DNA sequence: CATGAATGAGATTTCATTCAT
DNA sequence: AATGAATGAAATCTCATTCAT
C-alpha cells in the first residue's frame, strides 16, 4: 500500500526517450566513448532499465538508425520517384530541403554519427545499403535518367552524376564532423547550396557562345 | 640459416614500421578498437617496444597524420599556387592526381582514418586546420579567384566553389568509409572524376543557346 | 542451505569493509606493493567493486587515514585541552592510553602505515598537518605551558618538550616498523612507558640533594 | 682501433657512484618509485651498466645500507664501550654528534630511507638487527648500566632507558620523513637536543628539594 | 666494459552486462 | 517495471631485466 501509480508508468515512451538520450551521448562521445551509465542518466532512468528495452549498446545505435531512416522511405522519396518534367526543380528542392535539415544541429548529428561510426558497428553497413543505397539512390538516378531522356539534361552517366549532385552535401557533413563546425554555419550551408546549384546546372566555364563545350 | 635473433635492434626504421602497423590496424579496427598488442604484433615487436617510440596510442595517430600530411605542403601545392592561365587545367590535373592516389587502398585509408576519428583525438582538429584548411584551401581558392578575374570562369564565390569542386572526392572517401568499398572501385573513381569534371565545367543543363540561365 | 547468492548487496557496510581489507593488505605489503586484486579478494568482493567505492588506490589510503584520525579530535583532545592542575596526571594518562592502543597490532598498524608511506601519497602530508600537527600538538604544548606557568614543571620550552614526551612512543612505532616487532611486545611497551615517565618527571640523574641542577 | 682509452675507465669508482645515485633517487622517489633508468642516468651511465655492478634493485639498497652502517662499528662505538666515569658526558656527546649528522640532509636521508622502506626489502631486517640492535644497543645499554652501578644514574632499566634517550632523535627522523621537514630545521634539532638532555638528566618536575619523589 | 633497444609479466582502471531486490 | 550493486574481462601503460652489439 505504498504508493499508487497514478497512470501507466509511460512504458511506451521509453524506447524513444532512450534513443534520444543515446543519440545525444553518441554525438558527444562517439559510440565507443559513450557509457551506458551516461545514456541511462540522461534518459532519467537507471542502467538496468536501458537493458529492459535494448539488449546492448549496439542495439541502441541500430535503433537510432532505424528511427532516422524509416521516414525517408515514406516521405519525400515517392514524390521524387513519380516526378515528371524538368528534374532541376525537384533536385533543387531536394538539395534545399536537405540543407534545411542539416542546419539543425540535432539533425546534422545523425549523419555525422553514421559517418563517424561507419563500419565499426556490425550490421551498420547492411542497414545503410538496404535503406539508403537501394532505396534513395535509384530514385535520384531515375530522376537524372528521365532528365537526360527528356532532353532537360545533357547526356551524363546518371549514377556518377548523382554523386556530383549530392557530393558537396556529404562533404559538408564530413567536414563539419572533422572540424567540429557549429550551428552558426547554418547560413553558409544555404549559400553553399545556391552556389552549387548554380554551377551544377550552368557549369563552371564561362560563356560558351561558340556553341561547343 | 635464418638467424635466430631474439630481437633485431633497428632503432631508425622502427618509428616508420610502427606507424605502418598502426595505420593498418586503425584502418581495420578503428582507433578505439585497435589494441596496442595488435599493433605491436603486426610490427613484429612487443608491446613495450611500441611505447619506446610512441608515448601513447594517441601519439601513434598523430604520428601517422604528421607523416601523411607533411609531403603535401612541399609537393603539388606550390605549383598550383603559382599557376597562371586557364585554371581548368590545374583543377583537372589536381582532381585526377588525387583520384589516382585514392585508388590505392593504402592511401585511401589515411583520409578515411581522419574522417573516422575526426574529432575524437585531441589536437587532431588543430593539425587539420593548420595543414589543410590554412594551407591547401587558400591555394585552391586563389586558383578560382584568378580564373574568375581572368575571365576563364564565371563569376562564382571562390570559397563555396572550391567545395563544389572537391565535394564529390570527399564524399567518395566518406562513402567508401561508410560502405566499406574496396579496391575494385578504383576504376569507378576515374569515371566519377571524368563525369564530375564534365559537369563542373559544362554544367548539368542542356544547351543554353537560347541565352537563358 | 547456505544461500548461494552470487553477490550480496550491502552498500552501507562496504566502504568500511573495504577500508579494513585495504588496511590489512597495506600493512602486509606496503602501499606500492599492495594489489587492488588482493584488497578486493580480502574484502570478499571483486576488483570492480572496490572502484565503486574508492576511485583509486590513493583514495583508499586517504579513507583509512580519515577514518582513523577523525575520532581523535572529538575524543580525548578536548579533555586534555581543558585540564587544569598538575599536568603530570594527564600526561601520564595520555601516554598510557596511547601505549594501550599501540599494544593492539591492528591499531599499531595505522601509524606504522602512516610512517611507511609518509610522503609518498600526495595529500597525505596535508591531512597530517591539519589533523595532527595543528590539532593535537597545540593541546599538548598548552598542557606543558600551563604546567610551567603554575609551577608544576620546570621552565622548559613547551614545543621541544612535547617531543621529549612523545618521542619514545613515536620511536617505538618506528622501530616496530623497522624490526617488524610483533604482538608479544605489548607488555614491553607498558614497561617502556613506566620507565619513560619515571625519567621524564624525575630526571635520569641521581640524587640532587646538594642543590645543583 | 677507434678510440684509445686513456686510462682505466674508472671501474673502481663505479660502485660508489652508483650507490650515491641510488641513494639520491631512493630518497626522492622511495624504493618502489625509483626507476633503474633514473639511477643510471643520475650516475651518468646506462641502465645496463648498473646491472654490471649490482644484480638487482634490491642489491642496490643493500649496498647502500652496508656502506652506511659499516663505519659505525669501527667508529665511535668502541670508544663509548670503553668509557668509564659519569655516563652523562658520553651520552651528551653522542646525542650532539648524531644531531650534527642529522642536520646534514644528505645524511638524514639514510635513516629516513631505512625507515621508509623498512621491512619491504627482504634481508633489511637482518642487517639492522645484526649491525644496529646487536652492536650499537649493547654499547649504550652498557653505558647506562655502568652509570647506574657507579651511582651516577638512578636505578633505571638500562634497556628501556636507552629508548628514552634516543627516542626523540628517532622521532625526529620519523617526523621529518612524514612531514618532509627541510634543511632549515637543522638549528631546531640542536635546540631540541639541548632541551631533551636537560629534561633527561634533570627531570621534568620542578624542584624536589623537599624530598618528595 | 659499456650500451640501450627490446622484452613481457603485471598493475591499475574502465565499463558493458547481469541479477537479487 | 525498475533499480543499482556487483562482476570480471579486457585494455593501456610501466619498468626491471636481458642481451646483441
mmCIF file of N, CA and C in Angstrom, chain A residues 152-195:
data_model
loop_
_atom_site.group_PDB
_atom_site.id
_atom_site.type_symbol
_atom_site.label_atom_id
_atom_site.label_comp_id
_atom_site.label_asym_id
_atom_site.label_seq_id
_atom_site.Cartn_x
_atom_site.Cartn_y
_atom_site.Cartn_z
ATOM 1 N N UNK A 152 16.096 17.438 -70.876
ATOM 2 C CA UNK A 152 16.339 18.522 -69.924
ATOM 3 C C UNK A 152 17.787 18.568 -69.461
ATOM 4 N N UNK A 153 18.425 17.426 -69.473
ATOM 5 C CA UNK A 153 19.812 17.377 -69.022
ATOM 6 C C UNK A 153 20.708 16.864 -70.143
ATOM 7 N N UNK A 154 21.972 17.200 -70.035
ATOM 8 C CA UNK A 154 22.907 16.680 -71.010
ATOM 9 C C UNK A 154 23.061 15.176 -70.822
ATOM 10 N N UNK A 155 23.730 14.549 -71.785
ATOM 11 C CA UNK A 155 23.852 13.091 -71.717
ATOM 12 C C UNK A 155 24.956 12.681 -70.759
ATOM 13 N N UNK A 156 24.610 12.608 -69.482
ATOM 14 C CA UNK A 156 25.609 12.224 -68.472
ATOM 15 C C UNK A 156 25.267 10.866 -67.892
ATOM 16 N N UNK A 157 26.260 10.279 -67.228
ATOM 17 C CA UNK A 157 26.038 8.994 -66.550
ATOM 18 C C UNK A 157 25.229 9.260 -65.288
ATOM 19 N N UNK A 158 24.034 8.728 -65.196
ATOM 20 C CA UNK A 158 23.157 9.035 -64.048
ATOM 21 C C UNK A 158 23.769 8.660 -62.702
ATOM 22 N N UNK A 159 24.342 7.487 -62.616
ATOM 23 C CA UNK A 159 24.903 7.049 -61.332
ATOM 24 C C UNK A 159 25.980 8.005 -60.836
ATOM 25 N N UNK A 160 26.901 8.303 -61.734
ATOM 26 C CA UNK A 160 28.016 9.154 -61.327
ATOM 27 C C UNK A 160 27.556 10.583 -61.082
ATOM 28 N N UNK A 161 26.591 10.984 -61.851
ATOM 29 C CA UNK A 161 26.103 12.354 -61.707
ATOM 30 C C UNK A 161 25.433 12.584 -60.357
ATOM 31 N N UNK A 162 24.726 11.566 -59.913
ATOM 32 C CA UNK A 162 24.102 11.702 -58.588
ATOM 33 C C UNK A 162 25.155 12.044 -57.551
ATOM 34 N N UNK A 163 26.322 11.503 -57.726
ATOM 35 C CA UNK A 163 27.377 11.802 -56.750
ATOM 36 C C UNK A 163 27.846 13.251 -56.854
ATOM 37 N N UNK A 164 27.875 13.760 -58.060
ATOM 38 C CA UNK A 164 28.250 15.165 -58.197
ATOM 39 C C UNK A 164 27.185 16.060 -57.600
ATOM 40 N N UNK A 165 25.959 15.589 -57.666
ATOM 41 C CA UNK A 165 24.856 16.389 -57.123
ATOM 42 C C UNK A 165 24.919 16.456 -55.598
ATOM 43 N N UNK A 166 25.053 15.288 -54.988
ATOM 44 C CA UNK A 166 24.987 15.272 -53.522
ATOM 45 C C UNK A 166 26.357 15.366 -52.859
ATOM 46 N N UNK A 167 27.425 15.266 -53.657
ATOM 47 C CA UNK A 167 28.779 15.290 -53.089
ATOM 48 C C UNK A 167 29.027 16.408 -52.094
ATOM 49 N N UNK A 168 28.797 17.635 -52.472
ATOM 50 C CA UNK A 168 29.096 18.724 -51.546
ATOM 51 C C UNK A 168 28.323 18.632 -50.234
ATOM 52 N N UNK A 169 27.134 18.067 -50.283
ATOM 53 C CA UNK A 169 26.377 17.935 -49.036
ATOM 54 C C UNK A 169 27.040 16.915 -48.115
ATOM 55 N N UNK A 170 27.384 15.795 -48.696
ATOM 56 C CA UNK A 170 28.072 14.775 -47.895
ATOM 57 C C UNK A 170 29.395 15.332 -47.393
ATOM 58 N N UNK A 171 30.091 16.059 -48.276
ATOM 59 C CA UNK A 171 31.355 16.651 -47.846
ATOM 60 C C UNK A 171 31.123 17.621 -46.700
ATOM 61 N N UNK A 172 30.001 18.346 -46.779
ATOM 62 C CA UNK A 172 29.712 19.280 -45.694
ATOM 63 C C UNK A 172 29.581 18.557 -44.361
ATOM 64 N N UNK A 173 28.854 17.455 -44.386
ATOM 65 C CA UNK A 173 28.698 16.677 -43.158
ATOM 66 C C UNK A 173 30.063 16.176 -42.683
ATOM 67 N N UNK A 174 30.818 15.660 -43.639
ATOM 68 C CA UNK A 174 32.132 15.123 -43.279
ATOM 69 C C UNK A 174 33.018 16.205 -42.676
ATOM 70 N N UNK A 175 33.034 17.348 -43.334
ATOM 71 C CA UNK A 175 33.907 18.411 -42.835
ATOM 72 C C UNK A 175 33.407 18.973 -41.515
ATOM 73 N N UNK A 176 32.091 19.035 -41.373
ATOM 74 C CA UNK A 176 31.569 19.540 -40.099
ATOM 75 C C UNK A 176 31.948 18.579 -38.986
ATOM 76 N N UNK A 177 32.040 17.313 -39.322
ATOM 77 C CA UNK A 177 32.473 16.322 -38.341
ATOM 78 C C UNK A 177 33.935 16.537 -37.990
ATOM 79 N N UNK A 178 34.737 16.650 -39.038
ATOM 80 C CA UNK A 178 36.171 16.756 -38.804
ATOM 81 C C UNK A 178 36.541 18.053 -38.105
ATOM 82 N N UNK A 179 35.921 19.140 -38.537
ATOM 83 C CA UNK A 179 36.311 20.425 -37.956
ATOM 84 C C UNK A 179 35.384 20.894 -36.853
ATOM 85 N N UNK A 180 34.424 20.064 -36.556
ATOM 86 C CA UNK A 180 33.537 20.442 -35.460
ATOM 87 C C UNK A 180 32.828 21.760 -35.706
ATOM 88 N N UNK A 181 32.433 21.979 -36.932
ATOM 89 C CA UNK A 181 31.733 23.225 -37.244
ATOM 90 C C UNK A 181 30.432 23.322 -36.456
ATOM 91 N N UNK A 182 30.152 24.520 -35.998
ATOM 92 C CA UNK A 182 28.986 24.692 -35.129
ATOM 93 C C UNK A 182 27.837 25.423 -35.818
ATOM 94 N N UNK A 183 26.685 25.452 -35.194
ATOM 95 C CA UNK A 183 25.424 25.969 -35.727
ATOM 96 C C UNK A 183 25.516 27.227 -36.601
ATOM 97 N N UNK A 184 26.305 28.202 -36.192
ATOM 98 C CA UNK A 184 26.281 29.490 -36.899
ATOM 99 C C UNK A 184 26.599 29.329 -38.382
ATOM 100 N N UNK A 185 27.038 28.162 -38.765
ATOM 101 C CA UNK A 185 27.362 27.936 -40.163
ATOM 102 C C UNK A 185 26.127 27.587 -40.990
ATOM 103 N N UNK A 186 25.009 27.530 -40.317
ATOM 104 C CA UNK A 186 23.787 27.181 -40.999
ATOM 105 C C UNK A 186 23.604 28.023 -42.269
ATOM 106 N N UNK A 187 23.811 29.292 -42.107
ATOM 107 C CA UNK A 187 23.656 30.209 -43.214
ATOM 108 C C UNK A 187 24.597 29.863 -44.366
ATOM 109 N N UNK A 188 25.817 29.596 -44.003
ATOM 110 C CA UNK A 188 26.819 29.272 -45.011
ATOM 111 C C UNK A 188 26.355 28.087 -45.861
ATOM 112 N N UNK A 189 25.679 27.175 -45.229
ATOM 113 C CA UNK A 189 25.224 25.995 -45.959
ATOM 114 C C UNK A 189 24.229 26.401 -47.048
ATOM 115 N N UNK A 190 23.338 27.336 -46.720
ATOM 116 C CA UNK A 190 22.388 27.822 -47.717
ATOM 117 C C UNK A 190 23.126 28.390 -48.928
ATOM 118 N N UNK A 191 24.113 29.218 -48.643
ATOM 119 C CA UNK A 191 24.843 29.836 -49.741
ATOM 120 C C UNK A 191 25.639 28.793 -50.519
ATOM 121 N N UNK A 192 26.149 27.841 -49.782
ATOM 122 C CA UNK A 192 26.877 26.756 -50.448
ATOM 123 C C UNK A 192 25.991 26.058 -51.463
ATOM 124 N N UNK A 193 24.780 25.778 -51.037
ATOM 125 C CA UNK A 193 23.854 25.076 -51.925
ATOM 126 C C UNK A 193 23.499 25.937 -53.136
ATOM 127 N N UNK A 194 23.224 27.204 -52.901
ATOM 128 C CA UNK A 194 22.910 28.103 -54.016
ATOM 129 C C UNK A 194 24.044 28.094 -55.033
ATOM 130 N N UNK A 195 25.234 28.285 -54.543
ATOM 131 C CA UNK A 195 26.400 28.319 -55.422
ATOM 132 C C UNK A 195 26.569 26.991 -56.157
#
